[in-house]
């Protein structure tokens, strides 16, 4: 594959990839069963300095990169919920609109952090125990955000399996031919809209499509399929309903106002949706031809806190080695970088710099189009 573009290499890898049941072809560990039950890339092709193409197998990574760190996950989870609790407490202390506005921003940002942890839960490697992983994902991560866990998992695994292809459920986040984002003004208009509810309808559409397909899959082949589909859907949405009821009571009890829960609800459809859409766009969008969509952001601490929570800024490594738990992605990045083994990955110093690059690319392409 020497001389081919990174995106072409990735497509070739995807076409040749076969499922890896477990690193080293060993039987699954009972504590991590299901971690590797989705499609993996057997070979990661990368360009090296003057030496052509080489291969690195997931199974050849150091064993410590494949171990789940439960303490890390609990720290991340507690940090988010304690911060949310503090915001509710502040609202209970003061009716000052500025305090509530600050709480709204803090809550929306912590919702985004919860969604990132929920993403890691979708890969079944946030916690070593699958029972804990599923319970936390359903009731403490996705449920509070109004998201059915299995529908989210189905959509996200489709993103990994069909990355850049038409079947990719998240393509609308990075394909600039959609939503009029092929000009600087169009991109900025889309970004502003994402934080004011504009990203809600596409996201809801993805969730509902995934939920419906999951229900059909669970009910296929059985008698009384409509009833089975209904039960499958209710089972996936039950944690959402329970979580929302608990949050209504929590906000009411914490602030003394029955309507205070609306702060949480509105934040989901504005700040959470906006942060998620922004990150997804910056990670994969590239108007160049051919595009280079595998990017990592070894950025500053404040930008990691803003958009790259829970090591999500090392996003290319996650795509290439999806079985590596999030707690090890930073170490994996340095391990691969020291060995010149990042396959066609674009390293961007910061998210803000990437946004500037995209605007410059779009400005240049718009000028060239106008000159023709």
XYZ file of C-alpha atoms in Angstrom:
372
model
C 0.000 0.000 0.000
C 3.000 2.272 -0.298
C 2.091 5.530 -2.032
C -1.632 5.317 -1.321
C -3.439 7.938 0.711
C -4.212 7.159 4.387
C -7.954 7.122 3.764
C -7.463 4.544 0.984
C -5.328 2.435 3.307
C -8.036 2.542 5.948
C -10.697 1.432 3.449
C -8.470 -1.468 2.413
C -7.978 -2.429 6.047
C -11.733 -2.318 6.650
C -12.417 -4.560 3.676
C -9.821 -7.123 4.791
C -10.590 -6.945 8.500
C -11.926 -9.993 10.291
C -13.265 -10.255 13.842
C -10.680 -10.721 16.562
C -12.316 -12.728 19.358
C -9.656 -11.728 21.866
C -6.019 -10.599 21.870
C -3.726 -13.504 21.153
C -6.706 -15.712 20.206
C -7.114 -16.725 23.841
C -10.569 -17.451 25.282
C -12.301 -14.320 26.571
C -11.659 -13.424 30.167
C -14.949 -13.704 32.123
C -14.353 -10.241 33.542
C -14.054 -8.633 30.130
C -16.330 -10.838 28.046
C -17.834 -8.936 25.169
C -15.095 -6.311 24.997
C -13.983 -7.533 21.597
C -17.362 -8.520 20.162
C -17.230 -5.936 17.402
C -15.241 -5.666 14.246
C -11.521 -4.991 14.772
C -8.846 -4.042 12.267
C -6.397 -6.938 12.144
C -3.620 -4.846 10.601
C -2.880 -1.164 11.046
C -0.931 0.006 8.003
C 1.299 3.006 8.518
C 3.948 4.918 6.628
C 7.382 5.004 8.255
C 10.216 7.365 7.529
C 11.772 5.968 4.387
C 11.021 2.336 5.165
C 7.745 1.824 3.305
C 4.793 0.074 4.906
C 4.812 -1.927 8.112
C 2.140 -3.685 10.126
C 1.201 -3.667 13.787
C -1.296 -6.117 15.201
C -3.594 -5.350 18.086
C -2.460 -8.602 19.677
C 1.143 -7.356 19.661
C 0.424 -4.337 21.832
C 1.703 -4.533 25.430
C -0.712 -6.385 27.689
C -1.174 -3.403 30.002
C -2.887 -1.498 27.186
C -5.697 -4.064 27.203
C -6.451 -3.982 30.933
C -9.444 -2.004 32.158
C -8.755 0.406 35.033
C -11.914 0.491 37.153
C -10.519 3.129 39.532
C -9.943 5.504 36.609
C -13.524 5.028 35.413
C -15.006 5.605 38.871
C -12.942 8.787 39.292
C -14.225 10.136 35.984
C -17.826 9.264 36.859
C -17.664 10.774 40.350
C -16.032 13.949 39.044
C -18.920 14.512 36.631
C -21.743 13.828 39.067
C -20.163 15.726 41.962
C -19.771 18.751 39.694
C -23.407 18.444 38.612
C -24.450 18.116 42.258
C -22.492 21.261 43.122
C -24.264 23.162 40.332
C -27.674 22.075 41.658
C -26.615 23.071 45.182
C -25.594 26.547 43.980
C -28.972 26.999 42.306
C -30.595 26.079 45.608
C -28.591 28.761 47.410
C -29.383 31.631 45.071
C -32.069 32.766 42.660
C -29.602 35.093 40.949
C -29.987 34.601 37.171
C -26.203 34.746 36.712
C -25.766 31.836 39.130
C -28.336 29.816 37.216
C -26.692 30.708 33.914
C -23.327 29.539 35.254
C -24.954 26.335 36.506
C -26.529 25.810 33.087
C -23.137 26.020 31.353
C -21.468 23.746 33.924
C -24.266 21.181 33.725
C -24.241 21.158 29.917
C -20.491 20.638 29.837
C -20.664 17.818 32.388
C -23.421 16.223 30.313
C -20.935 16.185 27.464
C -18.345 14.503 29.699
C -20.949 11.902 30.663
C -21.654 11.244 26.987
C -17.937 10.664 26.348
C -17.799 8.150 29.197
C -20.981 6.626 27.792
C -19.194 6.200 24.469
C -16.509 4.166 26.217
C -19.260 2.126 27.840
C -20.644 1.336 24.384
C -17.350 -0.400 23.652
C -17.858 -2.502 26.789
C -14.475 -1.575 28.216
C -15.227 1.234 30.642
C -15.412 -1.249 33.545
C -13.953 -4.749 33.774
C -17.270 -6.195 34.970
C -19.809 -6.263 32.173
C -22.685 -6.029 34.644
C -21.227 -2.846 36.102
C -20.391 -1.524 32.635
C -23.948 -2.013 31.393
C -25.645 -0.704 34.538
C -23.515 2.440 34.665
C -23.915 3.026 30.924
C -27.681 2.669 31.084
C -28.552 4.425 34.350
C -25.703 6.870 35.070
C -24.428 7.845 31.618
C -26.851 7.470 28.715
C -30.141 7.292 30.613
C -29.731 10.720 32.247
C -28.996 12.166 28.802
C -32.200 10.729 27.348
C -30.339 8.170 25.226
C -31.236 4.452 24.948
C -28.019 2.506 25.409
C -28.466 -0.299 22.882
C -29.627 2.038 20.134
C -26.556 4.168 20.763
C -24.315 1.100 20.679
C -25.771 -0.101 17.399
C -25.308 3.293 15.764
C -21.791 3.763 17.064
C -20.536 0.352 16.001
C -21.922 1.118 12.550
C -19.762 4.250 12.596
C -16.658 2.161 13.298
C -17.478 -0.570 10.819
C -18.488 1.699 7.937
C -16.324 4.741 8.680
C -16.459 7.212 5.747
C -18.992 5.077 3.894
C -22.650 5.797 3.201
C -23.771 3.489 6.024
C -21.861 5.522 8.626
C -24.517 6.937 10.954
C -22.227 9.799 11.989
C -21.252 10.844 8.482
C -23.521 13.871 8.709
C -21.218 15.264 11.407
C -18.166 15.462 9.142
C -19.383 15.405 5.522
C -19.254 19.057 4.474
C -21.469 18.422 1.460
C -24.364 18.225 3.949
C -26.140 21.128 5.683
C -24.449 23.804 3.571
C -21.115 23.638 5.396
C -18.991 23.940 2.256
C -18.274 27.638 2.895
C -16.809 29.389 5.968
C -20.096 31.191 6.580
C -22.039 27.960 6.234
C -19.775 26.151 8.698
C -20.018 28.937 11.283
C -23.795 29.080 10.822
C -23.978 25.318 11.409
C -21.797 25.567 14.541
C -23.946 28.319 16.031
C -27.054 26.325 15.202
C -25.626 23.235 16.900
C -25.568 25.099 20.228
C -29.080 26.453 19.815
C -30.891 23.214 19.059
C -29.926 22.721 15.419
C -28.121 19.436 16.075
C -31.093 17.892 17.850
C -33.200 16.596 14.958
C -30.347 14.706 13.221
C -29.298 13.204 16.570
C -32.844 12.166 17.450
C -33.216 10.625 13.997
C -30.079 8.534 14.516
C -31.249 7.341 17.932
C -34.718 6.380 16.714
C -33.347 4.557 13.665
C -30.948 2.613 15.857
C -33.657 1.826 18.399
C -36.021 0.534 15.724
C -33.389 -1.625 14.070
C -32.334 -3.067 17.420
C -35.940 -3.961 18.233
C -36.366 -5.704 14.869
C -33.128 -7.606 15.401
C -34.198 -8.779 18.869
C -37.646 -9.810 17.639
C -36.620 -11.478 14.385
C -37.572 -15.086 13.974
C -39.939 -15.236 16.918
C -43.682 -15.511 17.156
C -45.551 -12.375 18.036
C -42.813 -10.203 16.596
C -44.650 -6.886 17.156
C -44.922 -7.652 20.869
C -41.286 -8.665 21.026
C -40.285 -5.468 19.255
C -42.313 -3.406 21.705
C -40.719 -5.151 24.667
C -37.226 -4.679 23.237
C -37.866 -0.973 22.734
C -39.327 -0.514 26.216
C -36.414 -2.384 27.772
C -33.972 -0.023 26.088
C -35.925 3.098 27.059
C -36.717 2.045 30.645
C -33.372 3.300 32.060
C -34.021 6.614 30.309
C -37.429 7.022 31.962
C -36.146 5.981 35.395
C -33.149 8.308 35.173
C -35.261 11.274 34.099
C -37.703 10.729 36.968
C -34.820 10.652 39.457
C -33.391 13.849 37.963
C -36.742 15.646 38.191
C -36.880 14.797 41.893
C -33.221 15.723 42.428
C -33.558 19.164 40.848
C -36.824 19.832 42.689
C -35.354 18.756 46.030
C -32.057 20.592 45.480
C -33.492 23.931 44.382
C -37.006 24.028 45.789
C -38.403 24.712 42.311
C -40.384 22.029 40.478
C -39.451 23.572 37.130
C -35.678 23.521 37.781
C -35.311 20.240 35.869
C -35.901 22.243 32.688
C -32.315 23.500 33.060
C -31.080 19.932 32.623
C -33.478 19.213 29.777
C -32.620 22.337 27.790
C -28.887 21.744 28.284
C -29.215 18.340 26.594
C -30.633 19.880 23.424
C -28.238 22.825 23.288
C -24.853 22.528 25.001
C -24.555 18.729 24.993
C -25.642 18.512 21.365
C -23.352 21.401 20.439
C -20.228 20.053 22.138
C -20.813 16.588 20.656
C -21.360 17.879 17.113
C -18.338 20.193 17.325
C -16.007 17.445 18.484
C -17.247 14.937 15.904
C -16.839 17.496 13.135
C -13.316 18.536 14.141
C -12.167 14.920 14.531
C -13.104 13.738 11.044
C -14.021 16.622 8.746
C -11.607 17.372 5.904
C -12.758 19.142 2.720
C -9.474 18.273 0.955
C -9.374 15.620 -1.772
C -8.602 12.938 -0.817
C -9.623 13.603 2.780
C -7.533 12.583 5.784
C -10.072 11.800 8.453
C -7.952 10.080 11.121
C -6.869 12.818 13.515
C -5.577 13.062 17.066
C -5.223 16.177 19.182
C -2.258 16.143 21.610
C -3.512 19.472 22.911
C -3.302 21.544 26.079
C -5.042 20.589 29.314
C -7.824 23.159 28.966
C -8.725 22.016 25.457
C -8.722 18.406 26.595
C -11.095 19.381 29.376
C -13.273 21.331 26.965
C -13.639 18.766 24.143
C -11.181 15.898 24.666
C -12.556 14.542 27.939
C -11.504 11.072 29.111
C -8.675 10.851 26.538
C -11.094 11.303 23.639
C -8.642 13.698 22.007
C -6.597 10.629 21.007
C -9.350 9.707 18.602
C -7.350 8.171 15.760
C -5.817 5.679 18.182
C -9.319 4.758 19.288
C -10.402 4.081 15.701
C -7.317 2.003 14.932
C -7.290 0.074 18.218
C -10.893 0.089 19.397
C -10.233 -2.615 21.982
C -7.883 -0.418 24.006
C -9.744 1.074 27.008
C -9.930 4.854 27.138
C -7.755 5.026 30.239
C -4.750 3.908 28.145
C -5.255 5.950 24.969
C -2.745 8.642 25.936
C -0.060 6.069 26.736
C -0.914 4.228 23.520
C -0.457 7.476 21.593
C 3.051 7.985 22.983
C 3.903 4.307 22.469
C 2.955 4.447 18.783
C 4.492 7.846 18.223
C 7.862 6.762 19.645
C 7.844 3.887 17.149
C 6.694 6.024 14.220
C 3.643 3.798 14.067
C 0.719 6.155 13.612
C -0.843 5.028 10.303
C -1.549 8.104 8.238
C -2.778 9.936 11.315
C -2.885 13.727 11.248
C -1.674 15.202 14.554
C -3.239 18.588 15.289
C -1.922 20.660 18.230
C -5.351 21.950 19.238
C -9.044 21.911 18.400
C -9.032 25.667 17.815
C -6.194 25.312 15.322
C -8.143 22.624 13.472
C -11.170 24.904 13.259
C -8.944 27.624 11.810
C -7.528 25.159 9.277
C -11.007 24.124 8.164
C -12.164 27.710 7.748
C -9.035 28.507 5.716
C -9.544 25.452 3.497
C -13.167 26.359 2.884
C -12.277 29.989 2.202
C -9.658 28.923 -0.331
C -11.945 26.441 -2.073
C -14.734 29.044 -2.208
C -12.354 31.563 -3.772
C -11.166 29.022 -6.339
C -14.752 28.109 -7.178
C -15.665 31.758 -7.658
C -12.670 32.336 -9.946
C -13.740 29.605 -12.367
